[in-house]
Amino acid sequence: MSGSLDFVVSGQDVIERYIAQDWFDDLRTILDPDLVKSLDGEGKLLYAGNVPVAVCVDDSSLLTSNYTYKGKEGVSLYAAFPANSQRRELAAKFLLFLMGK
């Protein structure tokens, strides 16, 4: 199924399980380097070793005003790109849309 996914949003607990399986791609290969640096400075990235692979989207009004994460209470929402994503450019645009950028 992962071959048909281009973008994933889930709770940090779920994202971290997939990070442990090396499932996500390096954000630096998908997003603008200045954006990655900015997100890093804001403490919004999760890493697989020293590779940024997920972005916190807790402050996305599009997500928080319409959906409630049904996982553990207090768990942050993160977005990531599966390593075999076929439409990276479109998925990156969707992340920027969710972030209001």
Short mmCIF file of C-alpha atoms in Angstrom, two decimals, residues 12-74:
data_model
loop_
_atom_site.label_atom_id
_atom_site.label_comp_id
_atom_site.label_asym_id
_atom_site.label_seq_id
_atom_site.Cartn_x
_atom_site.Cartn_y
_atom_site.Cartn_z
CA GLN A 12 3.86 11.36 16.58
CA ASP A 13 3.59 7.91 18.12
CA VAL A 14 2.58 6.36 14.79
CA ILE A 15 5.09 8.39 12.76
CA GLU A 16 7.91 7.33 15.08
CA ARG A 17 7.05 3.66 14.52
CA TYR A 18 7.41 4.17 10.77
CA ILE A 19 10.61 6.19 11.25
CA ALA A 20 12.06 3.17 13.06
CA GLN A 21 11.30 1.12 9.93
CA ASP A 22 13.09 3.68 7.70
CA TRP A 23 9.84 4.36 5.87
CA PHE A 24 10.14 8.12 5.20
CA ASP A 25 12.23 10.19 2.84
CA ASP A 26 14.65 12.98 3.69
CA LEU A 27 12.75 16.28 3.78
CA ARG A 28 15.82 18.02 2.39
CA THR A 29 15.27 16.22 -0.95
CA ILE A 30 11.64 17.36 -1.17
CA LEU A 31 11.27 20.77 0.48
CA ASP A 32 13.07 24.04 -0.07
CA PRO A 33 16.30 24.04 2.00
CA ASP A 34 15.41 27.39 3.61
CA LEU A 35 12.06 25.99 4.73
CA VAL A 36 13.72 22.92 6.25
CA LYS A 37 16.18 25.16 8.08
CA SER A 38 13.34 27.36 9.35
CA LEU A 39 11.29 24.38 10.53
CA ASP A 40 14.35 22.97 12.25
CA GLY A 41 14.91 26.27 14.05
CA GLU A 42 11.28 26.18 15.22
CA GLY A 43 11.75 22.65 16.59
CA LYS A 44 9.13 21.21 14.23
CA LEU A 45 11.10 18.32 12.75
CA LEU A 46 11.44 14.66 13.68
CA TYR A 47 14.64 12.90 12.67
CA ALA A 48 15.75 9.42 11.66
CA GLY A 49 19.30 9.65 12.98
CA ASN A 50 20.45 12.98 11.56
CA VAL A 51 17.98 13.02 8.65
CA PRO A 52 14.84 15.20 8.95
CA VAL A 53 11.85 13.08 7.94
CA ALA A 54 8.68 14.56 9.48
CA VAL A 55 7.18 18.00 10.13
CA CYS A 56 4.90 18.94 13.03
CA VAL A 57 1.58 20.25 11.71
CA ASP A 58 -0.12 20.92 15.05
CA ASP A 59 -0.53 24.58 14.17
CA SER A 60 -2.28 23.88 10.86
CA SER A 61 -5.66 25.55 11.19
CA LEU A 62 -6.90 23.42 8.29
CA LEU A 63 -6.25 20.27 10.30
CA THR A 64 -7.04 21.40 13.81
CA SER A 65 -10.30 23.15 12.93
CA ASN A 66 -11.67 20.15 11.01
CA TYR A 67 -10.21 17.02 12.56
CA THR A 68 -9.25 15.61 15.92
CA TYR A 69 -6.47 13.06 16.20
CA LYS A 70 -8.02 10.01 17.83
CA GLY A 71 -4.76 8.61 19.18
CA LYS A 72 -3.25 9.32 22.57
CA GLU A 73 -4.25 12.61 24.10
CA GLY A 74 -1.53 15.23 23.84
#
